[in-house]
XYZ file of C-alpha atoms in Angstrom:
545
model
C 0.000 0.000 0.000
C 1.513 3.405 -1.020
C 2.013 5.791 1.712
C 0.167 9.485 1.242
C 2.428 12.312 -0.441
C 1.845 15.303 2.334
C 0.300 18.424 0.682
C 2.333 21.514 0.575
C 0.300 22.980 3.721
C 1.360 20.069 5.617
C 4.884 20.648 4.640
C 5.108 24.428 5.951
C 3.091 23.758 9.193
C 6.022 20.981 9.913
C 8.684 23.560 8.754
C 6.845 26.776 10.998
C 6.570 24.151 14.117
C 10.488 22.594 13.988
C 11.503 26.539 13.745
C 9.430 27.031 16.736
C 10.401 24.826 18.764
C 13.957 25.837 18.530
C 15.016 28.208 21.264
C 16.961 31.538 19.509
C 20.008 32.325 22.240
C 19.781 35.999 23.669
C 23.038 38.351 22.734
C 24.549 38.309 25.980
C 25.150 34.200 25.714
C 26.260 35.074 21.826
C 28.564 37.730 23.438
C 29.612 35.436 26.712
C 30.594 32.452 23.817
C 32.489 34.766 21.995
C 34.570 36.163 25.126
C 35.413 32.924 26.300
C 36.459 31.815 22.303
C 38.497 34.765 22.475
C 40.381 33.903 25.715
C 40.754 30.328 25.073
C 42.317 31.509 21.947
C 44.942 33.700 23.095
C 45.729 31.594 25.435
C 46.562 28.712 23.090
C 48.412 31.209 21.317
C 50.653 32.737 24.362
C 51.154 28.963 25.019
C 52.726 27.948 21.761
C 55.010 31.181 20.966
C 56.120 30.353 24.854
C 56.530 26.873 24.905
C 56.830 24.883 22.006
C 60.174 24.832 20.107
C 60.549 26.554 17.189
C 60.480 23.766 15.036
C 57.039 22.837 16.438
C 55.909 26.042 15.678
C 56.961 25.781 11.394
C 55.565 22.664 11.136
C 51.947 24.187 12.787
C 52.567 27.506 10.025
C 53.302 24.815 7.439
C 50.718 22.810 8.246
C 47.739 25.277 7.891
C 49.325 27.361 5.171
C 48.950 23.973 3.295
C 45.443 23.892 4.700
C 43.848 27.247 4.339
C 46.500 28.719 2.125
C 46.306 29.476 -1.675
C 45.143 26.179 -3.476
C 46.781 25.676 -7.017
C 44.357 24.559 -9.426
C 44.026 21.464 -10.769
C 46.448 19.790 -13.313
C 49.871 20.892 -13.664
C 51.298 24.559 -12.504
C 54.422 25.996 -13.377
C 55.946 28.993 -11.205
C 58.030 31.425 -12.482
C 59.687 33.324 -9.980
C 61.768 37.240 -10.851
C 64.662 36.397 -9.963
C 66.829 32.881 -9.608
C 69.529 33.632 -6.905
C 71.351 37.203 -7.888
C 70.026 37.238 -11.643
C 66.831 37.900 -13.216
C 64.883 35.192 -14.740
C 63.985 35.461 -17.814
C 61.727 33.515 -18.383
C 59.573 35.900 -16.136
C 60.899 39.235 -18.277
C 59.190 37.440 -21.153
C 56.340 36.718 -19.868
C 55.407 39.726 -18.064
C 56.671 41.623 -21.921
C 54.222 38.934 -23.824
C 50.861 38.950 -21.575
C 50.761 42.466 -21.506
C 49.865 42.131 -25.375
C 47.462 39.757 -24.068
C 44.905 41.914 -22.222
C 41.037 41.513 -22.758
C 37.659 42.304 -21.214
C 38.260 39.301 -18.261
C 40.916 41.643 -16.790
C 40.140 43.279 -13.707
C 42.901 45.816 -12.851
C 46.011 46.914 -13.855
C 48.914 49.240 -13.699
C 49.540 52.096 -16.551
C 52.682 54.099 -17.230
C 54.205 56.115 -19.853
C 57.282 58.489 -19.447
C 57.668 61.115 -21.839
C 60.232 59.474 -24.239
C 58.047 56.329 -23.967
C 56.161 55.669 -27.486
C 53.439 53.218 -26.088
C 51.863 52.560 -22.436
C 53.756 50.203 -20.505
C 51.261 47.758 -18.385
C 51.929 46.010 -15.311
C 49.825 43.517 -13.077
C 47.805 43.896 -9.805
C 48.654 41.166 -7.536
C 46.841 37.842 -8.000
C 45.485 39.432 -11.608
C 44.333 36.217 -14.083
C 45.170 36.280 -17.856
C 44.044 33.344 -20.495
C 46.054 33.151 -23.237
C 45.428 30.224 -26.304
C 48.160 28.656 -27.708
C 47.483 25.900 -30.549
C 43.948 25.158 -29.363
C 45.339 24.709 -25.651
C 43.778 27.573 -22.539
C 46.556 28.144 -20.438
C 45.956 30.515 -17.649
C 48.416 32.848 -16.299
C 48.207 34.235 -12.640
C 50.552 37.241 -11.197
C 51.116 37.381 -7.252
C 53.454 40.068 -5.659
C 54.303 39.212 -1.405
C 55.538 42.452 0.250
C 59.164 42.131 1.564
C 59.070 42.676 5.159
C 61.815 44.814 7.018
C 63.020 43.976 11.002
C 65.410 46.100 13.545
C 65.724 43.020 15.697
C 69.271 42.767 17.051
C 69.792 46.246 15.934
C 72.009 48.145 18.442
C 71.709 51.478 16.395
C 68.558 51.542 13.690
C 70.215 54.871 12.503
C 73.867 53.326 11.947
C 72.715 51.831 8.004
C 72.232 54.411 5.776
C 70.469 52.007 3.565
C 67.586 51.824 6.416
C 66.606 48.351 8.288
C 67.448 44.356 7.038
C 65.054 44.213 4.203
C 63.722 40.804 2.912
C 62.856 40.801 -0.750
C 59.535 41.247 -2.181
C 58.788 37.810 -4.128
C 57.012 38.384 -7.511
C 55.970 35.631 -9.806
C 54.253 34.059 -12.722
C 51.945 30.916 -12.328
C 51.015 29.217 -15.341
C 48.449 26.138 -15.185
C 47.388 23.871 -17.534
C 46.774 19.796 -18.216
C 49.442 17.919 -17.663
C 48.981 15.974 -20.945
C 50.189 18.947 -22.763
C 53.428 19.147 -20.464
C 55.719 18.421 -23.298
C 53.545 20.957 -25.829
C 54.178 24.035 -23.267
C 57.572 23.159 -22.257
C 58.913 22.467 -25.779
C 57.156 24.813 -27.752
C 55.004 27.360 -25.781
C 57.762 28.711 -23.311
C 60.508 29.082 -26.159
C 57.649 31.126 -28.081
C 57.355 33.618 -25.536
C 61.320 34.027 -25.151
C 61.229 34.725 -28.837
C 58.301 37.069 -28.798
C 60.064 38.728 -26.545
C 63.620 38.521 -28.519
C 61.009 40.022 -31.359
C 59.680 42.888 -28.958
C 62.607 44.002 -27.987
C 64.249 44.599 -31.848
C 61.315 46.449 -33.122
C 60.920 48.583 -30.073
C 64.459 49.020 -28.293
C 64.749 51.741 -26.338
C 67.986 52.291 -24.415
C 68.291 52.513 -20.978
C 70.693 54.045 -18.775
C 70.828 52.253 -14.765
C 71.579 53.828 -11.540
C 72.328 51.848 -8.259
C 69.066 52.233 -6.144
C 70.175 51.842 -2.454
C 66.821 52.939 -1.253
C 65.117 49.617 -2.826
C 68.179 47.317 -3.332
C 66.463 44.403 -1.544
C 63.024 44.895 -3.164
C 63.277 45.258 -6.658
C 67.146 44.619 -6.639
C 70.123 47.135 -6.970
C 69.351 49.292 -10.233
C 66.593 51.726 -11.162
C 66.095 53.080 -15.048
C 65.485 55.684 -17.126
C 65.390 56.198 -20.980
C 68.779 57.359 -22.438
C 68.180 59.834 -25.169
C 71.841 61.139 -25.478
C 72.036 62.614 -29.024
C 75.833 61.743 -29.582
C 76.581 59.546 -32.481
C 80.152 58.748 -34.208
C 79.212 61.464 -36.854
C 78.827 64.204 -34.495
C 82.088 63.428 -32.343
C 84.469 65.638 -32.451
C 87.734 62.822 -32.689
C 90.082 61.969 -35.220
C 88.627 60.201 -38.149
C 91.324 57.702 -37.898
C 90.473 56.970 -34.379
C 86.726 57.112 -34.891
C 86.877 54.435 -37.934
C 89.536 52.400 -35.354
C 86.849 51.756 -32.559
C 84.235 51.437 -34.694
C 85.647 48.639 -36.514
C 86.872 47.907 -32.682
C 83.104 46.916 -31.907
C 82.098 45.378 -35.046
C 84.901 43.179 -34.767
C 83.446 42.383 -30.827
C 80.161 42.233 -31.268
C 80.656 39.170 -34.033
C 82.673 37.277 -32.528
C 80.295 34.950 -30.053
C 82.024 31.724 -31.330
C 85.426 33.289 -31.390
C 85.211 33.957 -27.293
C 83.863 30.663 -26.591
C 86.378 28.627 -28.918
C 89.113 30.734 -27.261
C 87.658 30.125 -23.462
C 87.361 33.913 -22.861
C 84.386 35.714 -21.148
C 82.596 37.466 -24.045
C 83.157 41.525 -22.766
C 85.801 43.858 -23.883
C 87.216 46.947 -21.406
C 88.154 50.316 -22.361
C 89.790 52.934 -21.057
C 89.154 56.520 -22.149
C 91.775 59.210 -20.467
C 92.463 62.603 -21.441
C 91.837 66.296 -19.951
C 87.863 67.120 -18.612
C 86.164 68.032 -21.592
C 87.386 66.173 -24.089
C 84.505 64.074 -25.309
C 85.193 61.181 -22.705
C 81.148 60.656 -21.949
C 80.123 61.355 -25.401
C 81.627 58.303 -26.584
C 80.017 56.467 -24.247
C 77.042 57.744 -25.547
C 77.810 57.363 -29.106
C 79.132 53.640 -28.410
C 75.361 53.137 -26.549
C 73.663 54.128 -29.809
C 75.923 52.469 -32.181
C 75.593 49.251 -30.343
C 71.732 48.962 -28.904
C 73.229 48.526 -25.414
C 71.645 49.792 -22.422
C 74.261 51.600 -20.201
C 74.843 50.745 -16.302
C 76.280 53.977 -14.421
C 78.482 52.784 -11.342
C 79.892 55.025 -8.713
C 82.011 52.947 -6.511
C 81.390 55.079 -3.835
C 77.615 53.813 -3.464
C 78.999 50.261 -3.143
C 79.648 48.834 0.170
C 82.260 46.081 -0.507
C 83.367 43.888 -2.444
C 80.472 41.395 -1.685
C 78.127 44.053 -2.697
C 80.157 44.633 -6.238
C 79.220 41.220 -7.314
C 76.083 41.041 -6.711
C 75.888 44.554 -9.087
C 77.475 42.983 -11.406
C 74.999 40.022 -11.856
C 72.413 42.009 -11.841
C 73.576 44.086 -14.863
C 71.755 42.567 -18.140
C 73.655 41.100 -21.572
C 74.214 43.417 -24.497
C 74.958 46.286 -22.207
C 78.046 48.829 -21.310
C 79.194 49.070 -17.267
C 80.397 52.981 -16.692
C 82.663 53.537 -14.254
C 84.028 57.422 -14.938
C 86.628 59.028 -13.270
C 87.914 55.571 -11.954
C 91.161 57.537 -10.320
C 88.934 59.460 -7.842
C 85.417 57.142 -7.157
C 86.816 55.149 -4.751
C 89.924 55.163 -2.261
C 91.646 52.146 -3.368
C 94.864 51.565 -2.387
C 98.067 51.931 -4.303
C 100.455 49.445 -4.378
C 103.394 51.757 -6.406
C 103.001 53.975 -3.088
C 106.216 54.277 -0.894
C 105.667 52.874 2.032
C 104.456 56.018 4.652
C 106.460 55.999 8.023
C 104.557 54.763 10.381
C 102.690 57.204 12.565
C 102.481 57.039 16.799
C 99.349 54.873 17.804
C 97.157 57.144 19.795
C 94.387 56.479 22.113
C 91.082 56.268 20.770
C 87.319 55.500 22.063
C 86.448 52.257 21.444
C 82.681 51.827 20.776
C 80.463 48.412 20.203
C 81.236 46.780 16.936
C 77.567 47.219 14.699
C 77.463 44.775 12.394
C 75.128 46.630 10.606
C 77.041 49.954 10.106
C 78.175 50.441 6.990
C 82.305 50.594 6.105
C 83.004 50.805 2.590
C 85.529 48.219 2.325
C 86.084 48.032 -1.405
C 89.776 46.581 -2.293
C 91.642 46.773 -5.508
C 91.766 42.992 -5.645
C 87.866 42.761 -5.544
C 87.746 45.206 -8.363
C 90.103 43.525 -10.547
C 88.179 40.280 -9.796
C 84.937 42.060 -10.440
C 86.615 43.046 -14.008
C 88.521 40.236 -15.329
C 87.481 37.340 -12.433
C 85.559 34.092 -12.226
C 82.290 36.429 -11.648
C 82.754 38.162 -14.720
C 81.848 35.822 -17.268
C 78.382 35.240 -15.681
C 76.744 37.051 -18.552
C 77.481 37.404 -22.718
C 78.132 40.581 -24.851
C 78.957 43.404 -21.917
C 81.708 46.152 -22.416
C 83.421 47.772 -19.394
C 84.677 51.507 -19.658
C 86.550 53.272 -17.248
C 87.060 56.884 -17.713
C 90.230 58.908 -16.194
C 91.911 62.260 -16.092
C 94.989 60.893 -15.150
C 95.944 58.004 -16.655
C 99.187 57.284 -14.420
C 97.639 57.541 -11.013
C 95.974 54.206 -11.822
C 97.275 50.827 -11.051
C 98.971 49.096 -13.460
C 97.203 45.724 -13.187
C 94.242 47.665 -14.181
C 95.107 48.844 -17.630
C 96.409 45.413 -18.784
C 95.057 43.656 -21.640
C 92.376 41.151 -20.496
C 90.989 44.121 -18.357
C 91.120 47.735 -20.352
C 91.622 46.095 -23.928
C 91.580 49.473 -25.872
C 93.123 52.570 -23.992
C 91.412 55.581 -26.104
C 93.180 59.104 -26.058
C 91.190 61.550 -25.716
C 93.256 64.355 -26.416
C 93.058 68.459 -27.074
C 90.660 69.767 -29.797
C 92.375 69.289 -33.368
C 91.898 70.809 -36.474
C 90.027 67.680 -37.938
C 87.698 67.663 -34.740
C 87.356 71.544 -35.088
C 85.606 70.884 -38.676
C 83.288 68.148 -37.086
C 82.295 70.846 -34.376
C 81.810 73.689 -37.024
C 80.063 71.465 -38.820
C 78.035 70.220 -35.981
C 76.621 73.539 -34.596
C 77.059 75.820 -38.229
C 75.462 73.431 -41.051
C 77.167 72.179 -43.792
C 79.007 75.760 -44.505
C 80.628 75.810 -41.104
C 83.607 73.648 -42.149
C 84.016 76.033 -45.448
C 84.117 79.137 -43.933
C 86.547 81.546 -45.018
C 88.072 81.895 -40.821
C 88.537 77.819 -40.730
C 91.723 78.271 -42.077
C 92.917 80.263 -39.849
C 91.535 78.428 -37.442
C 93.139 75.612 -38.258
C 96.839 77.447 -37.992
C 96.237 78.871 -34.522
C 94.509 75.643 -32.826
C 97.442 73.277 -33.221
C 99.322 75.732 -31.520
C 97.268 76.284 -28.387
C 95.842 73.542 -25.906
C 91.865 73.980 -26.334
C 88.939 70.967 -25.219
C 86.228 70.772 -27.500
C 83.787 71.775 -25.017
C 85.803 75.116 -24.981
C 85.316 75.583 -28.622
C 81.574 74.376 -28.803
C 80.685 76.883 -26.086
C 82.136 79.737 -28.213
C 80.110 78.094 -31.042
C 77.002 78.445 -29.551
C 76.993 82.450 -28.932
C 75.626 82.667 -32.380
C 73.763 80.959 -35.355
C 75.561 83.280 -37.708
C 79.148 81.575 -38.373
C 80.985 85.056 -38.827
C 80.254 85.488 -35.362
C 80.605 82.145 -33.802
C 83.848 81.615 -35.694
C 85.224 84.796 -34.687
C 84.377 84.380 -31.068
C 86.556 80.652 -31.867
C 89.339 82.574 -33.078
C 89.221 85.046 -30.503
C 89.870 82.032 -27.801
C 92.380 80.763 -29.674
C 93.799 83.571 -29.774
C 93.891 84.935 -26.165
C 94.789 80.827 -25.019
C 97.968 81.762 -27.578
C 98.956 84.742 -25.410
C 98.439 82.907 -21.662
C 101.071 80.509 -23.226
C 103.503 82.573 -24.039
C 103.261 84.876 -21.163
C 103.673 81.840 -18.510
C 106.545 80.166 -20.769
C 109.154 82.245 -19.222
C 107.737 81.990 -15.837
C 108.179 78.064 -16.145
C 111.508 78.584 -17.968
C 112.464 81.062 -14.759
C 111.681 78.231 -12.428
C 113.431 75.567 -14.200
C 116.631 77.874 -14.283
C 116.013 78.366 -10.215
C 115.886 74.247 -9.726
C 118.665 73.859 -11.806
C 120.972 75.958 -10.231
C 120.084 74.522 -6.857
C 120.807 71.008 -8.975
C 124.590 72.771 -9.034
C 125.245 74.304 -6.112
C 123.577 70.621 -4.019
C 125.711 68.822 -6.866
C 129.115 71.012 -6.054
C 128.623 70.332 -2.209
C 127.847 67.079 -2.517
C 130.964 66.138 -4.976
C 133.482 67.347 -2.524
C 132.455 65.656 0.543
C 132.206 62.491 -1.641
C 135.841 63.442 -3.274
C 137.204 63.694 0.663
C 135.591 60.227 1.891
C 135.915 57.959 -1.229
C 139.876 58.833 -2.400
C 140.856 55.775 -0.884
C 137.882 53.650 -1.790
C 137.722 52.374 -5.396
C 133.944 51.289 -4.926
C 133.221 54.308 -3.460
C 134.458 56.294 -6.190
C 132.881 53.968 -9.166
C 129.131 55.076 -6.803
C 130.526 58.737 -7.062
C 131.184 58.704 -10.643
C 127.726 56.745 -11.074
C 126.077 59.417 -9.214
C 127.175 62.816 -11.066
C 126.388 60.669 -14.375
C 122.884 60.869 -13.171
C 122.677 64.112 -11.699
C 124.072 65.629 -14.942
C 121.086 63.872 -16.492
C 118.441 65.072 -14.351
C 120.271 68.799 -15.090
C 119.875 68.497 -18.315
C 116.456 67.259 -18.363
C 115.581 70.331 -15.854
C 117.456 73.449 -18.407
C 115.103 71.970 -20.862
């Protein structure tokens, strides 16, 4: 016998009386529960920062991160993280380059920039932002997550002591792609190397140069160098340099940049140093511009005084990218590195000195010449492909020797007064066409190999006026006054040479006859003697001229 179906009447009468009977709790027990939840918790917590072993205490985070935390979806997921040690990864570089082309309606927020020099918008990802991209009939998503680094003055003695501010750990940025793992092999063999090359392919057609600064302020966050876009207008047609010299390191970096195989067949890192020295104003950082442009390379600025040690210098070097040029200008003066052709000082009295708490934290530049040679020409420096090293100098001879050897500054470059051949590139330059005919060039061109003139002396004077009567007249007018300072303080320096030399005589004549008087009987003595006046007439002689 079938048993009745209720009607729906029955149904709500059961449904009104079961809600009825059960007894609603008044808001002081809701508030007394949630008191006593509260204080049980704390409790539990107070117990296990006090009293279970650190150990303990990971496992418990690890244990309901894994529980509660963020769940990967299902099939296979492959995490890209920004960095891989001290160097970028780049397989993140492409991918945050590629799925910025890939942008549709199902994305929820994102960042926008554009500088000035910047053609396009540059987009960048809110954390946990999704992307779908399609890649030979397969959906792959994409997901971005950015974790805040976190700073701590524990076991600080003095916060203030760092200039760099408190221990910073890194903010972790990544890339997780998920998809089925049936396609494993189709993303890892064909999908992944696609977005390297798009990539490769974005960064021909668009290249914009870029010129790095150390970053102290957010070394540990988004590591040690910040950017900006290098316009610098100077190109080897606009330098004012030999032509011979020009053509030389042109055909200097042609001969570099082709030779990938070459370097590895030969087992040599593939970079190449040079060394530019000559007076200020010479043209020294307008090379380095007009190398930048000729090559595509991005330029790294690096004042050795903003490094700590020599720790600190490698990690700036790994974090400098391929195809690029590492400046280092006026190499004689940016740090205080020690000399080893210096005569040993005499030794001065110890005296008493306060002695305060060692901070481990304090910064002490400690940079050494050996770290810096390593840093140039060491194990470290082959971690990368296709870099050039410059070092700039005003004085060539204060540096170390074991710096300007071959292996380390490959190509020492000259840069040397304003010539006649550099005069016409300037005229040129600032005049037109008709500034390197002008009727005054050759005159010019008499008085300025005669005279020691930079060419950012002449190209101010060139710049008074656009008419090149007047700009070339205010030229010759330096020339002409620099040609009358050097005669007038000739005789000065000839007066002063004639002083030192007759001091040369008189020390020389004093110093013969007490040597006559204490070597007459002493064969060796007098064989030092003769040795010695030999000499001294030399440095006479050198002296009178």
């Amino acid at each position: 016998m079938m048993s009745r179906i209720p009607s729906l009447s029955e149904i709500f009468s059961w449904i009104l009386t079961l809600i009825t009977s059960l007894r609603i709790p008044a808001p002081s027990e809701i508030f007394s529960w949630y008191a006593s939840l509260t204080t049980t918790a704390m409790m539990a917590r107070t117990a296990v920062r006090d009293f279970l072993p650190a150990p303990a205490q990971q496992y418990l985070h690890a244990l309901a991160q894994s529980l509660f935390g963020r769940r990967l979806p299902p099939g296979l997921t492959l995490i890209f993280d920004a960095t891989t040690g001290y160097a970028r990864n780049e397989i993140f570089d492409a991918a945050e380059a590629y799925l910025a082309t890939k942008i549709n309606h199902d994305t929820d927020c994102l960042h926008v920039t554009k500088t000035a020099a910047d053609k396009n918008l540059f987009f960048s990802f809110e954390n946990n932002e999704r992307i779908v991209d399609k890649f030979r009939g397969l959906e792959l998503t994409w997901r971005f997550f950015r974790s805040p680094g976190s700073s701590s003055l524990a076991g600080r003695s003095d916060p203030t002591s760092n200039p760099a501010g408190p221990i910073a750990s890194p903010e972790k940025r990544c890339f997780q792609l998920s998809f089925p793992k049936e396609h494993k092999e189709l993303v890892l063999g064909s999908y992944i190397p696609f977005v390297l090359d798009e990539l490769k392919a974005m960064r021909h057609e668009e290249r914009v140069l870029k010129i790095h600064t150390l970053d102290n302020k957010n070394y540990h966050h988004i590591g040690p160098w910040n950017s900006v876009n290098l316009d610098h207008p100077a190109t080897f047609d606009t330098l004012a340099m030999e032509p011979s010299l020009k053509e030389a390191i042109v055909q200097d970096l042609d001969r570099f940049r082709s030779r990938k195989d070459f370097y590895k067949r030969v087992g040599r890192a593939w970079k190449r140093g040079y060394l530019l020295y000559g007076p200020p104003g010479t043209g020294k950082s307008s090379l380095i511009g007009a190398m930048a442009n000729y090559l595509k390379f991005d330029v790294y600025d690096l004042q050795l005084a903003s490094v700590q040690d020599d720790c600190d210098l490698r990690r700036v070097l790994l974090a400098t990218g391929n195809r690029s040029i590492l400046v280092i200008e006026d190499i004689d003066c940016g740090a205080d590195l020690p000399d080893r052709n210096e005569k040993k000082k005499k030794k001065k009295p110890v005296q008493a000195t306060t002695v305060y708490p060692y901070d481990p934290y304090a910064r002490q530049p400690k940079i050494t010449l050996s770290g810096l040679l390593n840093f140039i020409d060491g194990l470290w420096s082959s971690c990368g492909d296709e870099r050039i090293i410059v070092f700039t100098t005003n004085h060539k001879e204060k540096l170390d020797p074991a710096l300007l050897r071959p292996g380390r500054m490959d190509m020492h470059v000259h840069m040397s007064y304003c010539t006649h051949e550099g005069f016409k590139v300037l005229a040129s330059n600032y005049l037109g066409a008709d500034g390197g005919a002008h009727r005054l060039c050759e005159e010019i061109g008499g008085l300025i190999g005669d005279v020691r003139v930079t060419p950012a002396q002449v190209a101010e004077e060139l710049m008074k006026s656009n008419d090149a009567d007047v700009a070339l007249g205010e030229v010759v007018g330096l020339l002409k006054r620099k040609r009358v300072e050097a005669a007038m303080a000739k005789p000065e320096i000839d007066k002063e040479e004639e002083e030192d030399g007759s001091a040369v005589v008189e020390m020389d004549k004093q110093q013969i006859n007490g040597d006559v008087k204490g070597h007459k009987a002493d064969p060796v003595g007098w064989n030092k003697l003769v040795k010695s006046m030999s000499t001294r007439n030399v440095t006479l002689r050198r002296r009178r001229r």
